[in-house]
JSON list of C-alpha atoms in Angstrom, two decimals:
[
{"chain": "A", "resi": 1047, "resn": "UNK", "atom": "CA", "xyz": [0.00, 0.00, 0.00]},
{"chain": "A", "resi": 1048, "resn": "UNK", "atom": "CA", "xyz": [1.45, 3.41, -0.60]},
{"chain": "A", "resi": 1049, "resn": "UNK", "atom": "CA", "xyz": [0.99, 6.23, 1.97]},
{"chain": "A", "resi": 1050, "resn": "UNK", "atom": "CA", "xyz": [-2.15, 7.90, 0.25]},
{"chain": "A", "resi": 1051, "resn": "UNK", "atom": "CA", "xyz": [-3.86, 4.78, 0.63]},
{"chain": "A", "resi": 1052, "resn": "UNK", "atom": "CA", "xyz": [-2.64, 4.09, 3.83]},
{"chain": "A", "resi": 1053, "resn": "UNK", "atom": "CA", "xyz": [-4.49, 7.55, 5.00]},
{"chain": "A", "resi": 1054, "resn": "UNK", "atom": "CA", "xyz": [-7.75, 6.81, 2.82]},
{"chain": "A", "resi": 1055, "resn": "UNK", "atom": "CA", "xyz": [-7.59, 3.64, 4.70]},
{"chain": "A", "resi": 1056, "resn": "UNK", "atom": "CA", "xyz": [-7.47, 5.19, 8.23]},
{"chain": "A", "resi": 1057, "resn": "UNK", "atom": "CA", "xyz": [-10.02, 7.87, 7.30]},
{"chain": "A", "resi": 1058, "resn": "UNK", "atom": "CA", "xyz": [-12.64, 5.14, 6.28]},
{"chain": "A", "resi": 1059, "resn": "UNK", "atom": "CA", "xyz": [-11.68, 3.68, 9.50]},
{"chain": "A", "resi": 1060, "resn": "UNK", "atom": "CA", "xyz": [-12.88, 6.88, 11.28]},
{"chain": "A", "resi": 1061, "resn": "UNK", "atom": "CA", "xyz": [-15.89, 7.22, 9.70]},
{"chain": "A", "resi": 1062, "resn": "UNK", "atom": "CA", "xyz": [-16.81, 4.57, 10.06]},
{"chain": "A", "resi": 1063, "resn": "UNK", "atom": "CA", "xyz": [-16.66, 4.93, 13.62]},
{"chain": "A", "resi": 1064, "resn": "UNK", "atom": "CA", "xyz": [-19.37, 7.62, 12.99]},
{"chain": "A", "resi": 1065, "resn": "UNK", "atom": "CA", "xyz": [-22.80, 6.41, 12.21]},
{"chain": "A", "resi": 1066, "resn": "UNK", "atom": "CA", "xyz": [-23.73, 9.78, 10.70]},
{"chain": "A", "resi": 1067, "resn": "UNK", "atom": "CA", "xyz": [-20.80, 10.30, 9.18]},
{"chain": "A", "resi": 1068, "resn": "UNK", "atom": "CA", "xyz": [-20.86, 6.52, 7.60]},
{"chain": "A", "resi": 1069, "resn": "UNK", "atom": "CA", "xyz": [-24.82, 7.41, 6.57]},
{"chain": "A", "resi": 1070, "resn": "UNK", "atom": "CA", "xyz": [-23.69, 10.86, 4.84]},
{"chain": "A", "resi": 1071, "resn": "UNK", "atom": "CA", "xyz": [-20.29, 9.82, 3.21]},
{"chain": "A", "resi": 1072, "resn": "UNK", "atom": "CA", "xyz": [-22.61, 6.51, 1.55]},
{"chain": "A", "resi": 1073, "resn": "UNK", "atom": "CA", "xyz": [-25.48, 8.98, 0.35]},
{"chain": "A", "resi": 1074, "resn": "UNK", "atom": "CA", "xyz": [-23.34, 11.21, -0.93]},
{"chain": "A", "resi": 1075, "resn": "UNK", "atom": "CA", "xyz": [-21.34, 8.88, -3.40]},
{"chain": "A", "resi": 1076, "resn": "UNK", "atom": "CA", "xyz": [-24.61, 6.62, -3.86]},
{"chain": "A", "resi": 1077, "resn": "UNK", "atom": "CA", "xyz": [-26.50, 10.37, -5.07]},
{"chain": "A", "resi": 1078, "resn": "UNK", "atom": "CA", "xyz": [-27.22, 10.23, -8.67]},
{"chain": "A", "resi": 1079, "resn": "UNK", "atom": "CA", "xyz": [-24.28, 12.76, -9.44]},
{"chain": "A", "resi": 1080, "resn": "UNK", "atom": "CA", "xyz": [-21.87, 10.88, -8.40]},
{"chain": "A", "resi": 1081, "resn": "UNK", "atom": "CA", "xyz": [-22.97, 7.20, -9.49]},
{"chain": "A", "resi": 1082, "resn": "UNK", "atom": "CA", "xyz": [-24.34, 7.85, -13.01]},
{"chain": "A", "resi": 1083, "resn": "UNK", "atom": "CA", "xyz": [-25.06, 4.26, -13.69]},
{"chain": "A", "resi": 1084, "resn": "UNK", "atom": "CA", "xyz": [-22.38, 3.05, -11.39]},
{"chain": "A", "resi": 1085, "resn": "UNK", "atom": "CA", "xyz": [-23.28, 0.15, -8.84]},
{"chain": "A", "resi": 1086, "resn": "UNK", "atom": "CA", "xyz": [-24.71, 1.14, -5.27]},
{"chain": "A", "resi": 1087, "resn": "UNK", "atom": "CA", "xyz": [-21.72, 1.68, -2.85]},
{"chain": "A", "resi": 1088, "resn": "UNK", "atom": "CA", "xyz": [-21.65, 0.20, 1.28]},
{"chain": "A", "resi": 1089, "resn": "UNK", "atom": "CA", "xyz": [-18.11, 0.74, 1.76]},
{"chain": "A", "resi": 1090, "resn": "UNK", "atom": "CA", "xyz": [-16.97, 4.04, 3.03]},
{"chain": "A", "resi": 1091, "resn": "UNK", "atom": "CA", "xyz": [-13.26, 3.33, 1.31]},
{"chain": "A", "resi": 1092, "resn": "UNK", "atom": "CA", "xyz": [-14.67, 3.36, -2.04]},
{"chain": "A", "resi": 1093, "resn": "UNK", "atom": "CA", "xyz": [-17.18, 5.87, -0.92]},
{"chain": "A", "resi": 1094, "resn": "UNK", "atom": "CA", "xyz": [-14.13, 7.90, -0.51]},
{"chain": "A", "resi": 1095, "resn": "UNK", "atom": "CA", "xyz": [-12.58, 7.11, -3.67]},
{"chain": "A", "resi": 1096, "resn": "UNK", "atom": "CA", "xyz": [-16.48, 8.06, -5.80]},
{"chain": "A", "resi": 1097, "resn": "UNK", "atom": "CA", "xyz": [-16.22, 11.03, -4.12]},
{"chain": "A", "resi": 1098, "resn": "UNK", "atom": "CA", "xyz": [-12.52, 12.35, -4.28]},
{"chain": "A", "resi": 1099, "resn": "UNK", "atom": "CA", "xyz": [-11.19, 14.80, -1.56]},
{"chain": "A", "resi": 1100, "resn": "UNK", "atom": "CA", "xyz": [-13.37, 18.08, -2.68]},
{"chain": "A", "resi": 1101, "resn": "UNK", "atom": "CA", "xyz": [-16.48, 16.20, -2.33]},
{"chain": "A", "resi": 1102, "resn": "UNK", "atom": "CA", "xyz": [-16.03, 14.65, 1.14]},
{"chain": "A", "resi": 1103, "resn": "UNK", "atom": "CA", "xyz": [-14.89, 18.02, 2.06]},
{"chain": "A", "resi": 1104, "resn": "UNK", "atom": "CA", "xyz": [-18.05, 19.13, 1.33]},
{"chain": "A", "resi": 1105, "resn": "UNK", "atom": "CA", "xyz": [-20.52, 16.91, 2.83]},
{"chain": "A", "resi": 1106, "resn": "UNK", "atom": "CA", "xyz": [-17.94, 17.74, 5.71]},
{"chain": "A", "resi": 1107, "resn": "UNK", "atom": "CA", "xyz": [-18.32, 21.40, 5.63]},
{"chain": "A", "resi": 1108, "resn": "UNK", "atom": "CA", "xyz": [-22.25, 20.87, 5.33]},
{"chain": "A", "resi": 1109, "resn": "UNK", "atom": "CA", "xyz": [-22.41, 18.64, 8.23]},
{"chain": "A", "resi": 1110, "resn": "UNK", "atom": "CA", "xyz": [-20.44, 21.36, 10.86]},
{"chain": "A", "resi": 1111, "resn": "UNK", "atom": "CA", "xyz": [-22.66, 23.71, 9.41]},
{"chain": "A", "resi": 1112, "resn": "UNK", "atom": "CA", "xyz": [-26.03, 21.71, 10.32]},
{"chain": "A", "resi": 1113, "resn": "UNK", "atom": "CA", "xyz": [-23.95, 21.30, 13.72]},
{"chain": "A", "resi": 1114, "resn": "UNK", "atom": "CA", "xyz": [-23.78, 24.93, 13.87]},
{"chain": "A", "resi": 1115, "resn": "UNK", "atom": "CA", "xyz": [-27.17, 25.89, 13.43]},
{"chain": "A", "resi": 1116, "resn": "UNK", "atom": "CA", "xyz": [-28.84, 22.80, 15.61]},
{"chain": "A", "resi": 1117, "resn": "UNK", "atom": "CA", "xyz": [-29.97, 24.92, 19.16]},
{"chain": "A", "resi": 1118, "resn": "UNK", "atom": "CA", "xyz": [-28.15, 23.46, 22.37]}
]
């Protein structure tokens, strides 16, 4: 394994500690956009590698701002 996969492996490994995390990082790779055609996805690692690094950012970056905005 080389050291980029070797992080994308220890990423999916926290995430998928993360049931919301796991649920978001799977829709967002299964969403139409991102599978055109392609075969349903249940693994975050190649959830990971659908989306490529901008796209997890963003369902990141959408998921701190939901945090944001939830009252406490």
């Amino acid at each position: 394994l080389t050291g980029a996969n070797i992080r994308i492996n220890e990423l999916a490994d926290t995430i998928s500690l993360d049931a919301v995390l796991t649920l978001e990082i799977l829709s967002a790779a299964n969403a139409a956009y991102h599978a055109a055609g392609k075969s349903s996805i249940s693994n975050v690692r190649t959830a990971l590698f659908r989306l490529g690094s901008e796209s997890t950012l963003q369902v990141f970056d959408r998921l701190e701002g939901r945090k944001e905005t939830e009252p406490t």
